[in-house]
mmCIF file of C-alpha atoms in Angstrom:
data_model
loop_
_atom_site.group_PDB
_atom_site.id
_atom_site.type_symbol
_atom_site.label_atom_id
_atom_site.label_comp_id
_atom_site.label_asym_id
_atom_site.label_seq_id
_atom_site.Cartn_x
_atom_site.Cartn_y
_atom_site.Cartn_z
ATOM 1 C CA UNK A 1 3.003 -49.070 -92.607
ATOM 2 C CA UNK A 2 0.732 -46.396 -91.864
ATOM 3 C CA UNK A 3 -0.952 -48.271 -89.272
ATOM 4 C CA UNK A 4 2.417 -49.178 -87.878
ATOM 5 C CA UNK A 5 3.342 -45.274 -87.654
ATOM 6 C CA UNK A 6 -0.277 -44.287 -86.481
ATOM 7 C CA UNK A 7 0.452 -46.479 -83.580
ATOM 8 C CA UNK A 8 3.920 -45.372 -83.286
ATOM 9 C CA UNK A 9 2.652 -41.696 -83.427
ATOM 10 C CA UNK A 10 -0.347 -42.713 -80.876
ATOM 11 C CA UNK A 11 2.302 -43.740 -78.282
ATOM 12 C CA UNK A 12 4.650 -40.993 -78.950
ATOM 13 C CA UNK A 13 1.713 -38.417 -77.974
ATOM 14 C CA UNK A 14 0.611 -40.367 -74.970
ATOM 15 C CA UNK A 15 4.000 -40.747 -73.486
ATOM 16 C CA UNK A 16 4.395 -37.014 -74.609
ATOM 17 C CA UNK A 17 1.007 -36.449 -72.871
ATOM 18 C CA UNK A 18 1.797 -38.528 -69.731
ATOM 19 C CA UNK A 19 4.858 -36.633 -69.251
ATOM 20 C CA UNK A 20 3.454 -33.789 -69.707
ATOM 21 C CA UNK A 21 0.718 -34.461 -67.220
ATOM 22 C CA UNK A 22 3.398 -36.073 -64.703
ATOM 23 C CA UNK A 23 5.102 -32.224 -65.027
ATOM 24 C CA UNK A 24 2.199 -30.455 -64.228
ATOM 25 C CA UNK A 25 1.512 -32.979 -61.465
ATOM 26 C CA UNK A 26 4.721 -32.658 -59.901
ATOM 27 C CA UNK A 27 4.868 -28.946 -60.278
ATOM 28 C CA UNK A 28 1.565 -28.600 -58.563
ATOM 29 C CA UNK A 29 2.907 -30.817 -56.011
ATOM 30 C CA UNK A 30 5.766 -29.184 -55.272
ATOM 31 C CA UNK A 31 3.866 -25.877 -55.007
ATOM 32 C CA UNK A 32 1.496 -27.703 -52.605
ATOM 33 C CA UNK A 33 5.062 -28.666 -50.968
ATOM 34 C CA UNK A 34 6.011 -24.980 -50.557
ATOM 35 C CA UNK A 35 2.669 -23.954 -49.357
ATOM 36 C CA UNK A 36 3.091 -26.140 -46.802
ATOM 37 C CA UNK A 37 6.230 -25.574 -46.001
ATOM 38 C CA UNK A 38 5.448 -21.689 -46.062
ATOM 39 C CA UNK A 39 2.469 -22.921 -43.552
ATOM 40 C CA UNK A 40 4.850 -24.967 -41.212
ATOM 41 C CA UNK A 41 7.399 -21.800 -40.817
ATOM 42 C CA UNK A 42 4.909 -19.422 -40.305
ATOM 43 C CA UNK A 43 3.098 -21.860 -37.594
ATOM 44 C CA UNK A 44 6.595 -22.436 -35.944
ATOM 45 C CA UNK A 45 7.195 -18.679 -36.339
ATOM 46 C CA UNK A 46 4.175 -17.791 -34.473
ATOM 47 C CA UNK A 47 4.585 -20.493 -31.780
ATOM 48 C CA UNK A 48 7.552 -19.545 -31.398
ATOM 49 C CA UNK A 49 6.626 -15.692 -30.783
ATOM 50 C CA UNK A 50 3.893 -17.171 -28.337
ATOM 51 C CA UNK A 51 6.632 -19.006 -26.441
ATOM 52 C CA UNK A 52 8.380 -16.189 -25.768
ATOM 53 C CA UNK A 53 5.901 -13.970 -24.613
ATOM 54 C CA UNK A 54 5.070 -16.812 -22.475
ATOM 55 C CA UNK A 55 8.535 -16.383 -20.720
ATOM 56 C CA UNK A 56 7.902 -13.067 -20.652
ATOM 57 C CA UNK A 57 4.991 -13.444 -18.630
ATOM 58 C CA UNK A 58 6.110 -16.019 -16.324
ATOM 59 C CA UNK A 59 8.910 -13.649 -16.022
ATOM 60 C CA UNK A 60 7.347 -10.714 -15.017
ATOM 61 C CA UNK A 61 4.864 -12.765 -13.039
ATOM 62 C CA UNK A 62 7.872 -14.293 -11.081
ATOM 63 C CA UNK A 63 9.338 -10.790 -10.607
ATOM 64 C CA UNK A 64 5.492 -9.811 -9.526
ATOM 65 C CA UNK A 65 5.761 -12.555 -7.085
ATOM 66 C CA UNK A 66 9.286 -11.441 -5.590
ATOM 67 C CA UNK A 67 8.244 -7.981 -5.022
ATOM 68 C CA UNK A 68 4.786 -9.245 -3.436
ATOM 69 C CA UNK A 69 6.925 -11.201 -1.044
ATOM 70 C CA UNK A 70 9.411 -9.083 -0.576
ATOM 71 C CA UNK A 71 7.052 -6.183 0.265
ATOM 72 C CA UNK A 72 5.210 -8.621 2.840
ATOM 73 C CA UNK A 73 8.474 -9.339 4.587
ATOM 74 C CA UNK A 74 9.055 -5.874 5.084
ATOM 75 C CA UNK A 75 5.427 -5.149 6.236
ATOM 76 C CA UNK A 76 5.913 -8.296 8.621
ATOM 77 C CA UNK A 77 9.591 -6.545 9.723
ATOM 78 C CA UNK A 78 7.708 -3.015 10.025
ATOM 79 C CA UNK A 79 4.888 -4.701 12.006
ATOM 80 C CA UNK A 80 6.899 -6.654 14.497
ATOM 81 C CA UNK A 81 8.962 -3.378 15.228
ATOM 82 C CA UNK A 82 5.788 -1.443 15.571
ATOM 83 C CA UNK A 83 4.979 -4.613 18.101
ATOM 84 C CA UNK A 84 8.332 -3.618 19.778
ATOM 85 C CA UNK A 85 8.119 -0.309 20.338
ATOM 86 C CA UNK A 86 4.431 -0.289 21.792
ATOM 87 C CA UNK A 87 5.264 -2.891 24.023
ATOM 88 C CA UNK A 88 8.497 -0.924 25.168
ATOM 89 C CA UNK A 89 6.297 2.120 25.434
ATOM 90 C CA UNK A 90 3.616 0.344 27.638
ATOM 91 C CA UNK A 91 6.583 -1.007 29.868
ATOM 92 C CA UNK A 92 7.579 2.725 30.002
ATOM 93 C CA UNK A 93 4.525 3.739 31.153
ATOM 94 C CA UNK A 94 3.833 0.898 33.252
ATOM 95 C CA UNK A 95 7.010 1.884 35.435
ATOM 96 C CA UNK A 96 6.121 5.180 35.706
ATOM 97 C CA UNK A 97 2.797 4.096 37.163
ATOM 98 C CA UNK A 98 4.500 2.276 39.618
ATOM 99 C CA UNK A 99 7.040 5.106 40.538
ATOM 100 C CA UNK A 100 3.987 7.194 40.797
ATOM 101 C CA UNK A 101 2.203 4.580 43.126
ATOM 102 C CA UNK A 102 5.152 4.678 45.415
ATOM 103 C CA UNK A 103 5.709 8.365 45.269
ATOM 104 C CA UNK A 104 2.195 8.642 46.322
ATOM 105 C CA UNK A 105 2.569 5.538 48.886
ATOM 106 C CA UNK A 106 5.778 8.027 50.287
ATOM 107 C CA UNK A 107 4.270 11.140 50.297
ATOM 108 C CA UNK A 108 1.439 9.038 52.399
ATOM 109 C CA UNK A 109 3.894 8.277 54.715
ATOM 110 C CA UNK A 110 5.332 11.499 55.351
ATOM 111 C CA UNK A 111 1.813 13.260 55.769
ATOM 112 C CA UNK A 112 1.234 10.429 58.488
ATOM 113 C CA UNK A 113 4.547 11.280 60.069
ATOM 114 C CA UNK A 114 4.040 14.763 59.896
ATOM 115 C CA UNK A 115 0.054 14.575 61.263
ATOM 116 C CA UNK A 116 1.795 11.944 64.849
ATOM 117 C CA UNK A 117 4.637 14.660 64.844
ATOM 118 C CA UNK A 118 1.514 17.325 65.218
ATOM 119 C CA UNK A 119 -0.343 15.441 67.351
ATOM 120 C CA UNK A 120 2.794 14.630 69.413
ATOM 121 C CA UNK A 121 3.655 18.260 69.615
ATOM 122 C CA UNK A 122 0.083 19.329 70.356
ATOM 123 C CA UNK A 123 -0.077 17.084 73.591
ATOM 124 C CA UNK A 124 3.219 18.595 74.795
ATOM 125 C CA UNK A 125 1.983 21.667 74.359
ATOM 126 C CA UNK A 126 -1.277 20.247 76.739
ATOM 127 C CA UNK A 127 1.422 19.426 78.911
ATOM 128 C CA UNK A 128 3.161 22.243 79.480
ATOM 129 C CA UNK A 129 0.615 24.351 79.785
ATOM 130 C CA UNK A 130 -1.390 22.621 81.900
ATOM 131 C CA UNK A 131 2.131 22.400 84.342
ATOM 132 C CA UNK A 132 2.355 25.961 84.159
ATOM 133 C CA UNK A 133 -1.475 26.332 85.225
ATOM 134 C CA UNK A 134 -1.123 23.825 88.040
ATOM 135 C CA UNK A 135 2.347 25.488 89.218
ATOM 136 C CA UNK A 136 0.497 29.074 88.837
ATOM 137 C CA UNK A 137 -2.649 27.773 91.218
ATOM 138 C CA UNK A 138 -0.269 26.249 93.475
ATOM 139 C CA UNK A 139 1.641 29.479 93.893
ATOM 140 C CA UNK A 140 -1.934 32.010 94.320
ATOM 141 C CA UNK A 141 -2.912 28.792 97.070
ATOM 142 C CA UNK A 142 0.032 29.807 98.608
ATOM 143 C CA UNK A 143 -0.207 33.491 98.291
ATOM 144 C CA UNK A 144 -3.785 32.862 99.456
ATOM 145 C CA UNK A 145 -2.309 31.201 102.847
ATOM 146 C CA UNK A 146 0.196 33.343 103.546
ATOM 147 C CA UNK A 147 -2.352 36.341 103.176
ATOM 148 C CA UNK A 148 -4.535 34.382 105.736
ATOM 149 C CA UNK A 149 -2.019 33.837 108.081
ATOM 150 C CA UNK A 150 -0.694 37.163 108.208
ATOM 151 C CA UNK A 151 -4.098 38.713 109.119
ATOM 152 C CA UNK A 152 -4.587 36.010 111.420
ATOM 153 C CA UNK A 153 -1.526 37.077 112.932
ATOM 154 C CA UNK A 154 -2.516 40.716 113.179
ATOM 155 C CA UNK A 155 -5.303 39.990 114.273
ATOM 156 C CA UNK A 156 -4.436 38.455 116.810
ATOM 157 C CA UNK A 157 -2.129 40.919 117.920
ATOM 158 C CA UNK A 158 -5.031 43.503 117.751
ATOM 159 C CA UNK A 159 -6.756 41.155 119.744
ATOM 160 C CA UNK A 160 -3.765 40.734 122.647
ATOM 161 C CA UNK A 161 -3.372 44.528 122.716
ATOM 162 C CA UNK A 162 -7.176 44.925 123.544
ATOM 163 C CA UNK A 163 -6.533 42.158 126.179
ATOM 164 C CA UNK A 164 -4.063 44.039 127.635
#
């Protein structure tokens, strides 16, 4: 009997004892359990956080981008207008080299017209005056002559009274 309850009491304290240990087994595994599950959430918690300020960067970067382009368009817009108006000046001023080439070209004209009127005038002038010195010889020839002619005549008449 007291082997039979030595036994008995044997098994008792190693089933008590293997319980016991299975406990403290599965209580350290389920602490390992939480640890890792604390782990997981605070690795998913931090991913997450990295995610988003991931989309925050390729959010402001996209915004970054916009701006960039739209601030190129507008320098291209600005530039082309500049274009525009420097070509519209040089027109400008191209035409008004061209008026000034034909003012100049005119006033060319004019001074020619003005310098045949002068020389026109000038040999009219010749004209005329060398008409009036012609007609004014002509007129002491004839003054001359009839001077001649009347002493001729007188004396001759001096002459026919001596005769006589």
């Amino acid at each position: 009997m007291m082997v039979v309850m030595m036994v008995v009491v044997m098994v008792v304290v190693m089933v008590v004892m293997m319980m016991v240990v299975m406990m403290v087994v599965m209580i350290v595994m389920v602490v390992v359990m939480m640890v890792v599950m604390v782990v997981m959430v605070v690795v998913m918690v931090v991913m997450m956080v990295v995610m988003i300020v991931m989309m925050v960067v390729m959010v402001v970067m996209m915004v970054v981008m916009v701006v960039m382009v739209v601030v190129v368009m507008v320098m291209m817009v600005v530039v082309m207008v500049v274009m525009v108006v420097m070509m519209v000046v040089t027109m400008v001023v191209m035409v008004m080299v061209v008026m000034m080439m034909v003012m100049m070209v005119m006033v060319m004209v004019v001074m020619v017209v003005v310098m045949v009127m002068v020389v026109v005038v000038m040999v009219m002038v010749v004209m005329v005056v060398m008409v009036v010195m012609v007609v004014v010889v002509m007129v002491v020839v004839v003054m001359v002559v009839v001077v001649m002619m009347v002493v001729m005549v007188v004396v001759m008449v001096i002459l026919v009274g001596n005769m006589c």
